[in-house]
PDB file of C-alpha atoms (C1' of nucleotides) in Angstrom:
ATOM      1  CA  MET C  44     -11.374  -3.239  -1.556  1.00 94.00           C
ATOM      2  CA  GLU C  45      -8.085  -4.551  -0.217  1.00 96.00           C
ATOM      3  CA  ILE C  46      -6.784  -5.435  -3.671  1.00 98.00           C
ATOM      4  CA  THR C  47      -7.915  -2.103  -5.092  1.00 98.00           C
ATOM      5  CA  PHE C  48      -5.993  -0.081  -2.519  1.00 98.00           C
ATOM      6  CA  LYS C  49      -3.024  -2.352  -3.010  1.00 98.00           C
ATOM      7  CA  ALA C  50      -3.157  -1.777  -6.754  1.00 98.00           C
ATOM      8  CA  ILE C  51      -3.134   1.982  -6.286  1.00 98.00           C
ATOM      9  CA  ASN C  52      -0.237   1.826  -3.848  1.00 98.00           C
ATOM     10  CA  ASP C  53       2.496   1.351  -6.424  1.00 98.00           C
ATOM     11  CA  PRO C  54       3.830   4.432  -8.283  1.00 98.00           C
ATOM     12  CA  THR C  55       4.266   2.612 -11.594  1.00 98.00           C
ATOM     13  CA  ARG C  56       0.679   1.416 -11.448  1.00 98.00           C
ATOM     14  CA  ARG C  57      -0.562   4.912 -10.697  1.00 98.00           C
ATOM     15  CA  GLU C  58       1.406   6.167 -13.697  1.00 98.00           C
ATOM     16  CA  ILE C  59      -0.228   3.528 -15.860  1.00 98.00           C
ATOM     17  CA  LEU C  60      -3.647   4.719 -14.713  1.00 98.00           C
ATOM     18  CA  VAL C  61      -2.800   8.334 -15.482  1.00 98.00           C
ATOM     19  CA  PHE C  62      -1.449   7.282 -18.874  1.00 98.00           C
ATOM     20  CA  LEU C  63      -4.741   5.556 -19.660  1.00 98.00           C
ATOM     21  CA  ILE C  64      -6.672   8.775 -19.062  1.00 98.00           C
ATOM     22  CA  GLY C  65      -5.407   9.602 -22.545  1.00 97.00           C
ATOM     23  CA  GLY C  66      -7.264   6.594 -23.917  1.00 97.00           C
ATOM     24  CA  ALA C  67      -7.110   2.806 -24.131  1.00 98.00           C
ATOM     25  CA  GLN C  68      -3.780   1.255 -25.118  1.00 98.00           C
ATOM     26  CA  ASN C  69      -2.365  -2.194 -25.693  1.00 98.00           C
ATOM     27  CA  ALA C  70       0.161  -3.708 -23.326  1.00 98.00           C
ATOM     28  CA  GLY C  71       3.134  -3.013 -25.583  1.00 97.00           C
ATOM     29  CA  GLU C  72       2.348   0.689 -25.872  1.00 98.00           C
ATOM     30  CA  ILE C  73       1.925   0.926 -22.133  1.00 98.00           C
ATOM     31  CA  ALA C  74       5.217  -0.874 -21.540  1.00 98.00           C
ATOM     32  CA  LYS C  75       7.009   1.579 -23.862  1.00 97.00           C
ATOM     33  CA  GLN C  76       6.259   4.356 -21.382  1.00 97.00           C
ATOM     34  CA  PHE C  77       8.397   2.748 -18.722  1.00 97.00           C
ATOM     35  CA  SER C  78      12.025   1.765 -18.365  1.00 96.00           C
ATOM     36  CA  MET C  79      11.032  -1.615 -17.034  1.00 97.00           C
ATOM     37  CA  SER C  80      10.705  -5.104 -18.517  1.00 98.00           C
ATOM     38  CA  LYS C  81       7.475  -6.128 -20.205  1.00 98.00           C
ATOM     39  CA  PRO C  82       6.802  -8.917 -17.717  1.00 98.00           C
ATOM     40  CA  SER C  83       6.925  -6.357 -14.920  1.00 98.00           C
ATOM     41  CA  ILE C  84       4.396  -4.164 -16.678  1.00 98.00           C
ATOM     42  CA  SER C  85       2.292  -7.222 -17.386  1.00 98.00           C
ATOM     43  CA  HIS C  86       2.300  -7.990 -13.685  1.00 98.00           C
ATOM     44  CA  HIS C  87       1.285  -4.439 -12.829  1.00 98.00           C
ATOM     45  CA  LEU C  88      -1.531  -4.581 -15.356  1.00 98.00           C
ATOM     46  CA  ASP C  89      -2.726  -7.793 -13.773  1.00 98.00           C
ATOM     47  CA  LEU C  90      -2.887  -6.193 -10.339  1.00 98.00           C
ATOM     48  CA  LEU C  91      -4.725  -3.157 -11.693  1.00 98.00           C
ATOM     49  CA  LYS C  92      -7.190  -5.506 -13.346  1.00 98.00           C
ATOM     50  CA  GLN C  93      -7.671  -7.448 -10.115  1.00 98.00           C
ATOM     51  CA  GLY C  94      -8.439  -4.155  -8.397  1.00 98.00           C
ATOM     52  CA  ASN C  95     -11.065  -3.355 -11.032  1.00 98.00           C
ATOM     53  CA  LEU C  96      -9.153  -0.256 -12.005  1.00 98.00           C
ATOM     54  CA  ILE C  97      -8.652  -1.313 -15.612  1.00 98.00           C
ATOM     55  CA  LEU C  98     -10.383  -3.544 -18.148  1.00 98.00           C
ATOM     56  CA  ALA C  99      -8.636  -5.876 -20.578  1.00 98.00           C
ATOM     57  CA  GLU C 100     -10.057  -6.674 -23.987  1.00 98.00           C
ATOM     58  CA  LYS C 101      -8.345  -9.014 -26.383  1.00 97.00           C
ATOM     59  CA  LYS C 102      -8.134  -7.760 -29.964  1.00 97.00           C
ATOM     60  CA  GLY C 103      -6.321 -10.259 -32.116  1.00 96.00           C
ATOM     61  CA  GLN C 104      -2.836 -10.692 -30.759  1.00 97.00           C
ATOM     62  CA  TYR C 105      -3.113  -7.474 -28.740  1.00 98.00           C
ATOM     63  CA  ILE C 106      -4.697  -6.893 -25.380  1.00 98.00           C
ATOM     64  CA  ILE C 107      -6.179  -3.457 -25.017  1.00 98.00           C
ATOM     65  CA  TYR C 108      -6.384  -1.926 -21.565  1.00 98.00           C
ATOM     66  CA  SER C 109      -8.688   0.859 -20.497  1.00 98.00           C
ATOM     67  CA  LEU C 110      -9.752   2.496 -17.236  1.00 98.00           C
ATOM     68  CA  ASN C 111     -12.506   0.725 -15.321  1.00 98.00           C
ATOM     69  CA  ARG C 112     -14.966   2.926 -13.495  1.00 97.00           C
ATOM     70  CA  SER C 113     -15.845   0.407 -10.778  1.00 96.00           C
ATOM     71  CA  GLY C 114     -12.517   0.421  -8.959  1.00 97.00           C
ATOM     72  CA  PHE C 115     -12.445   4.189  -8.910  1.00 96.00           C
ATOM     73  CA  GLU C 116     -15.978   4.341  -7.582  1.00 95.00           C
ATOM     74  CA  LEU C 117     -15.035   1.979  -4.769  1.00 95.00           C
ATOM     75  CA  VAL C 118     -12.194   4.167  -3.578  1.00 95.00           C
ATOM     76  CA  HIS C 119     -14.133   7.358  -4.191  1.00 93.00           C
ATOM     77  CA  GLY C 120     -16.963   5.985  -2.070  1.00 93.00           C
ATOM     78  CA  TRP C 121     -14.596   5.195   0.770  1.00 95.00           C
ATOM     79  CA  PHE C 122     -13.335   8.758   0.765  1.00 93.00           C
ATOM     80  CA  GLN C 123     -16.827  10.168   0.843  1.00 91.00           C
ATOM     81  CA  GLY C 124     -17.095   9.099   4.477  1.00 91.00           C
ATOM     82  CA  PHE C 125     -14.309  11.527   5.319  1.00 95.00           C
ATOM     83  CA  ALA C 126     -15.819  14.314   3.276  1.00 89.00           C
ATOM     84  CA  HIS C 127     -18.557  14.537   5.878  1.00 89.00           C
ATOM     85  CA  TYR C 128     -16.029  14.697   8.693  1.00 92.00           C
ATOM     86  CA  PHE C 129     -14.147  17.602   7.250  1.00 88.00           C
ATOM     87  CA  GLU C 130     -17.307  19.505   6.450  1.00 79.00           C
ATOM     88  CA  PHE C 131     -18.808  18.991   9.913  1.00 59.00           C
ATOM     89  CA  PRO C 132     -15.902  18.350  12.286  1.00 55.00           C
ATOM     90  CA  LYS C 133     -16.738  16.425  15.429  1.00 54.00           C
ATOM     91  CA  PRO C 134     -15.697  18.078  18.701  1.00 59.00           C
ATOM     92  CA  LYS C 135     -12.307  17.064  19.991  1.00 61.00           C
ATOM     93  CA  ILE C 136     -12.138  15.067  23.178  1.00 60.00           C
ATOM     94  CA  ARG C 137     -12.073  16.897  26.524  1.00 55.00           C
ATOM     95  CA  LEU C 138      -8.997  19.091  26.987  1.00 53.00           C
TER      96      LEU C 138
ATOM     97  CA  MET I 291       2.227  11.429  -2.226  1.00 94.00           C
ATOM     98  CA  GLU I 292       4.018   8.103  -2.185  1.00 96.00           C
ATOM     99  CA  ILE I 293       3.959   7.896   1.602  1.00 98.00           C
ATOM    100  CA  THR I 294       0.303   8.918   1.723  1.00 98.00           C
ATOM    101  CA  PHE I 295      -0.799   6.152  -0.622  1.00 98.00           C
ATOM    102  CA  LYS I 296       1.379   3.733   1.281  1.00 98.00           C
ATOM    103  CA  ALA I 297      -0.259   4.761   4.527  1.00 98.00           C
ATOM    104  CA  ILE I 298      -3.716   4.131   3.111  1.00 98.00           C
ATOM    105  CA  ASN I 299      -2.723   0.759   1.743  1.00 98.00           C
ATOM    106  CA  ASP I 300      -2.895  -1.127   5.033  1.00 98.00           C
ATOM    107  CA  PRO I 301      -6.321  -2.306   6.301  1.00 98.00           C
ATOM    108  CA  THR I 302      -5.517  -1.632   9.947  1.00 98.00           C
ATOM    109  CA  ARG I 303      -4.500   1.922   9.100  1.00 98.00           C
ATOM    110  CA  ARG I 304      -7.694   2.461   7.125  1.00 98.00           C
ATOM    111  CA  GLU I 305      -9.671   1.204  10.124  1.00 98.00           C
ATOM    112  CA  ILE I 306      -7.851   3.671  12.343  1.00 98.00           C
ATOM    113  CA  LEU I 307      -8.812   6.491   9.995  1.00 98.00           C
ATOM    114  CA  VAL I 308     -12.444   5.407  10.008  1.00 98.00           C
ATOM    115  CA  PHE I 309     -12.350   5.137  13.790  1.00 98.00           C
ATOM    116  CA  LEU I 310     -11.093   8.712  14.028  1.00 98.00           C
ATOM    117  CA  ILE I 311     -14.110   9.969  12.098  1.00 97.00           C
ATOM    118  CA  GLY I 312     -15.830   9.530  15.465  1.00 97.00           C
ATOM    119  CA  GLY I 313     -13.471  12.091  16.968  1.00 97.00           C
ATOM    120  CA  ALA I 314      -9.894  12.502  18.187  1.00 98.00           C
ATOM    121  CA  GLN I 315      -8.513   9.800  20.476  1.00 98.00           C
ATOM    122  CA  ASN I 316      -5.316   9.043  22.314  1.00 98.00           C
ATOM    123  CA  ALA I 317      -3.055   6.178  21.250  1.00 98.00           C
ATOM    124  CA  GLY I 318      -4.240   3.846  23.998  1.00 98.00           C
ATOM    125  CA  GLU I 319      -7.898   4.205  23.068  1.00 98.00           C
ATOM    126  CA  ILE I 320      -7.067   3.609  19.436  1.00 98.00           C
ATOM    127  CA  ALA I 321      -5.031   0.527  20.317  1.00 98.00           C
ATOM    128  CA  LYS I 322      -7.968  -0.888  22.318  1.00 97.00           C
ATOM    129  CA  GLN I 323      -9.945  -1.165  19.091  1.00 97.00           C
ATOM    130  CA  PHE I 324      -7.528  -3.696  17.666  1.00 97.00           C
ATOM    131  CA  SER I 325      -6.297  -7.133  18.648  1.00 96.00           C
ATOM    132  CA  MET I 326      -2.739  -6.087  18.034  1.00 97.00           C
ATOM    133  CA  SER I 327       0.123  -4.943  20.236  1.00 98.00           C
ATOM    134  CA  LYS I 328       0.471  -1.287  21.151  1.00 98.00           C
ATOM    135  CA  PRO I 329       3.848  -0.951  19.432  1.00 98.00           C
ATOM    136  CA  SER I 330       2.259  -2.161  16.193  1.00 98.00           C
ATOM    137  CA  ILE I 331      -0.501   0.437  16.464  1.00 98.00           C
ATOM    138  CA  SER I 332       2.089   3.040  17.342  1.00 98.00           C
ATOM    139  CA  HIS I 333       3.921   2.162  14.147  1.00 98.00           C
ATOM    140  CA  HIS I 334       0.714   2.444  12.110  1.00 98.00           C
ATOM    141  CA  LEU I 335      -0.019   5.827  13.659  1.00 98.00           C
ATOM    142  CA  ASP I 336       3.450   6.963  12.714  1.00 98.00           C
ATOM    143  CA  LEU I 337       2.924   6.004   9.072  1.00 98.00           C
ATOM    144  CA  LEU I 338      -0.455   7.734   8.995  1.00 98.00           C
ATOM    145  CA  LYS I 339       1.177  10.818  10.422  1.00 98.00           C
ATOM    146  CA  GLN I 340       3.955  10.693   7.832  1.00 98.00           C
ATOM    147  CA  GLY I 341       1.256  10.549   5.165  1.00 98.00           C
ATOM    148  CA  ASN I 342      -0.408  13.658   6.616  1.00 98.00           C
ATOM    149  CA  LEU I 343      -3.557  11.679   7.242  1.00 98.00           C
ATOM    150  CA  ILE I 344      -3.562  12.274  10.991  1.00 98.00           C
ATOM    151  CA  LEU I 345      -2.256  14.887  13.406  1.00 98.00           C
ATOM    152  CA  ALA I 346      -0.630  14.161  16.755  1.00 98.00           C
ATOM    153  CA  GLU I 347      -0.881  16.506  19.692  1.00 98.00           C
ATOM    154  CA  LYS I 348       0.763  15.798  22.989  1.00 97.00           C
ATOM    155  CA  LYS I 349      -1.412  16.422  26.052  1.00 97.00           C
ATOM    156  CA  GLY I 350       0.456  15.523  29.192  1.00 96.00           C
ATOM    157  CA  GLN I 351       1.394  11.882  29.044  1.00 97.00           C
ATOM    158  CA  TYR I 352      -1.136  11.230  26.278  1.00 98.00           C
ATOM    159  CA  ILE I 353      -0.816  11.786  22.559  1.00 98.00           C
ATOM    160  CA  ILE I 354      -4.070  12.687  20.906  1.00 98.00           C
ATOM    161  CA  TYR I 355      -4.576  11.760  17.276  1.00 98.00           C
ATOM    162  CA  SER I 356      -7.052  13.326  14.894  1.00 98.00           C
ATOM    163  CA  LEU I 357      -7.727  13.265  11.160  1.00 98.00           C
ATOM    164  CA  ASN I 358      -5.630  15.636   9.068  1.00 98.00           C
ATOM    165  CA  ARG I 359      -7.332  17.208   6.124  1.00 97.00           C
ATOM    166  CA  SER I 360      -4.191  17.679   4.045  1.00 96.00           C
ATOM    167  CA  GLY I 361      -3.483  14.009   3.315  1.00 97.00           C
ATOM    168  CA  PHE I 362      -7.074  13.446   2.266  1.00 96.00           C
ATOM    169  CA  GLU I 363      -6.969  16.460  -0.005  1.00 95.00           C
ATOM    170  CA  LEU I 364      -3.852  15.137  -1.667  1.00 95.00           C
ATOM    171  CA  VAL I 365      -5.440  11.819  -2.542  1.00 95.00           C
ATOM    172  CA  HIS I 366      -8.719  13.419  -3.439  1.00 92.00           C
ATOM    173  CA  GLY I 367      -6.915  15.752  -5.797  1.00 92.00           C
ATOM    174  CA  TRP I 368      -5.238  12.840  -7.527  1.00 94.00           C
ATOM    175  CA  PHE I 369      -8.603  11.179  -8.062  1.00 92.00           C
ATOM    176  CA  GLN I 370     -10.067  14.346  -9.492  1.00 90.00           C
ATOM    177  CA  GLY I 371      -8.074  13.742 -12.656  1.00 91.00           C
ATOM    178  CA  PHE I 372     -10.049  10.545 -13.160  1.00 95.00           C
ATOM    179  CA  ALA I 373     -13.306  12.180 -12.181  1.00 90.00           C
ATOM    180  CA  HIS I 374     -13.150  14.134 -15.408  1.00 89.00           C
ATOM    181  CA  TYR I 375     -12.542  10.970 -17.366  1.00 94.00           C
ATOM    182  CA  PHE I 376     -15.493   9.181 -15.800  1.00 90.00           C
ATOM    183  CA  GLU I 377     -17.546  12.310 -15.198  1.00 82.00           C
ATOM    184  CA  PHE I 378     -18.287  11.328 -11.631  1.00 74.00           C
ATOM    185  CA  PRO I 379     -21.356  12.961 -10.142  1.00 70.00           C
ATOM    186  CA  LYS I 380     -20.126  15.917  -8.123  1.00 67.00           C
ATOM    187  CA  PRO I 381     -20.245  15.304  -4.368  1.00 64.00           C
ATOM    188  CA  LYS I 382     -22.741  17.382  -2.402  1.00 64.00           C
ATOM    189  CA  ILE I 383     -20.087  18.021   0.218  1.00 68.00           C
ATOM    190  CA  ARG I 384     -16.640  19.291  -0.629  1.00 68.00           C
ATOM    191  CA  LEU I 385     -13.726  17.253   0.727  1.00 67.00           C
TER     192      LEU I 385
ATOM    193  C1'  DT R  11      12.101  10.605  44.558  1.00 61.07           C
ATOM    194  C1'  DA R  12      10.118   6.236  43.304  1.00 61.07           C
ATOM    195  C1'  DA R  13       6.466   3.904  41.151  1.00 61.07           C
ATOM    196  C1'  DA R  14       2.887   3.795  37.808  1.00 61.07           C
ATOM    197  C1'  DT R  15       1.087   4.983  33.335  1.00 61.07           C
ATOM    198  C1'  DA R  16       1.322   6.172  28.289  1.00 61.07           C
ATOM    199  C1'  DT R  17       3.679   5.752  24.281  1.00 61.07           C
ATOM    200  C1'  DT R  18       7.554   5.053  21.309  1.00 61.07           C
ATOM    201  C1'  DT R  19      11.928   2.988  19.690  1.00 61.07           C
ATOM    202  C1'  DA R  20      14.810  -0.949  18.650  1.00 61.07           C
ATOM    203  C1'  DG R  21      15.734  -5.380  16.965  1.00 61.07           C
ATOM    204  C1'  DA R  22      14.274  -9.672  15.064  1.00 61.07           C
ATOM    205  C1'  DC R  23      11.693 -12.458  11.887  1.00 61.07           C
ATOM    206  C1'  DA R  24       8.348 -14.300   8.524  1.00 61.07           C
ATOM    207  C1'  DT R  25       5.632 -12.678   4.694  1.00 61.07           C
ATOM    208  C1'  DT R  26       4.674  -9.899   0.801  1.00 61.07           C
ATOM    209  C1'  DC R  27       6.249  -7.164  -3.101  1.00 61.07           C
ATOM    210  C1'  DG R  28       8.573  -5.614  -7.346  1.00 61.07           C
ATOM    211  C1'  DT R  29      11.802  -6.832 -10.425  1.00 61.07           C
ATOM    212  C1'  DT R  30      14.416  -9.754 -13.667  1.00 61.07           C
ATOM    213  C1'  DT R  31      15.369 -13.508 -17.188  1.00 61.07           C
ATOM    214  C1'  DA R  32      13.737 -17.558 -19.421  1.00 61.07           C
ATOM    215  C1'  DA R  33      10.019 -20.182 -21.087  1.00 61.07           C
ATOM    216  C1'  DA R  34       5.181 -20.723 -22.538  1.00 61.07           C
ATOM    217  C1'  DT R  35       0.870 -19.378 -24.985  1.00 61.07           C
ATOM    218  C1'  DA R  36      -1.716 -17.116 -28.546  1.00 61.07           C
ATOM    219  C1'  DT R  37      -2.208 -14.815 -32.902  1.00 61.07           C
ATOM    220  C1'  DT R  38      -0.806 -13.113 -37.358  1.00 61.07           C
ATOM    221  C1'  DT R  39       1.879 -13.254 -41.477  1.00 61.07           C
ATOM    222  C1'  DA R  40       4.984 -15.173 -45.045  1.00 61.07           C
TER     223       DA R  40
ATOM    224  C1'  DT G 238       3.196 -24.825 -41.638  1.00 61.07           C
ATOM    225  C1'  DA G 239       6.962 -22.063 -39.923  1.00 61.07           C
ATOM    226  C1'  DA G 240       8.442 -17.723 -38.375  1.00 61.07           C
ATOM    227  C1'  DA G 241       7.461 -13.397 -36.270  1.00 61.07           C
ATOM    228  C1'  DT G 242       4.972 -10.662 -32.952  1.00 61.07           C
ATOM    229  C1'  DA G 243       2.393  -9.749 -28.556  1.00 61.07           C
ATOM    230  C1'  DT G 244       1.771 -10.915 -24.072  1.00 61.07           C
ATOM    231  C1'  DT G 245       1.783 -13.759 -20.040  1.00 61.07           C
ATOM    232  C1'  DT G 246       3.487 -17.276 -16.735  1.00 61.07           C
ATOM    233  C1'  DA G 247       7.135 -19.268 -13.924  1.00 61.07           C
ATOM    234  C1'  DA G 248      10.964 -19.171 -10.926  1.00 61.07           C
ATOM    235  C1'  DA G 249      14.236 -16.690  -8.327  1.00 61.07           C
ATOM    236  C1'  DC G 250      15.861 -13.094  -5.327  1.00 61.07           C
ATOM    237  C1'  DG G 251      16.692  -8.817  -2.763  1.00 61.07           C
ATOM    238  C1'  DA G 252      13.993  -5.180  -0.585  1.00 61.07           C
ATOM    239  C1'  DA G 253      10.137  -3.588   1.909  1.00 61.07           C
ATOM    240  C1'  DT G 254       6.330  -4.520   5.184  1.00 61.07           C
ATOM    241  C1'  DG G 255       3.815  -5.802   9.427  1.00 61.07           C
ATOM    242  C1'  DT G 256       4.130  -7.968  13.556  1.00 61.07           C
ATOM    243  C1'  DC G 257       6.061  -9.234  17.979  1.00 61.07           C
ATOM    244  C1'  DT G 258       8.760  -8.730  22.554  1.00 61.07           C
ATOM    245  C1'  DA G 259      11.879  -6.066  25.232  1.00 61.07           C
ATOM    246  C1'  DA G 260      13.764  -1.764  26.350  1.00 61.07           C
ATOM    247  C1'  DA G 261      13.660   3.297  26.426  1.00 61.07           C
ATOM    248  C1'  DT G 262      11.488   7.899  27.106  1.00 61.07           C
ATOM    249  C1'  DA G 263       8.215  11.044  29.045  1.00 61.07           C
ATOM    250  C1'  DT G 264       4.757  12.335  32.301  1.00 61.07           C
ATOM    251  C1'  DT G 265       1.921  11.930  36.372  1.00 61.07           C
ATOM    252  C1'  DT G 266       0.988  10.399  40.977  1.00 61.07           C
ATOM    253  C1'  DA G 267       1.958   8.628  45.662  1.00 61.07           C
TER     254       DA G 267
END
DNA sequence: TAAATATTTAGACATTCGTTTAAATATTTA
DNA sequence: TAAATATTTAAACGAATGTCTAAATATTTA
């Protein structure tokens, strides 16, 4: 939970996630999208993986990253608790 | 966007949000829930407010905080892009 | 008006974070 | 096997973050 929210907190990591909506990509292709060193992107990918937001699959010398449903479900589930609040607002405290 | 994700990133701030599902509360009552100084909680409330996740309304010497729909909608909207990718089951209650 | 209460603001400090360059590991190709 | 390619790991460093205590601001009450 903690690590998943942390992973989503960074703008570069969110951009990586959005980029992967277009389909799985290897680390090099992902890095090309950003004006940032490859080690930095590698670090971001690691955090996204820790947060279960992406999956990594080794294919030869490449590592192919794709979106991982489980991290998104975790966050989505957390937000569901608030969905109820906004649909049925609790009365405010005494005025 | 950036500030909203940042606000959600901290565990204490997420606990405050969950606490406010139970209804609006003043700063002192919120602070009582945590083993942390009042200035720290005040700082967290400020960040949540900046992220449009809570509203602050002054009532006499108290400041009453309540959940703010707009920040939640922002984040929810961002996640919707992934919902299509994963084909999440549609929630029964709209956020 | 003075004291009490509620909350924030300011300043300090240790920890975490994001980035870089250099080096290491793994795989493919010549 | 050696060189080239893909990616990560390590080490360093400035910036951002979360926390605290002390002081300031605003409001209510005696």
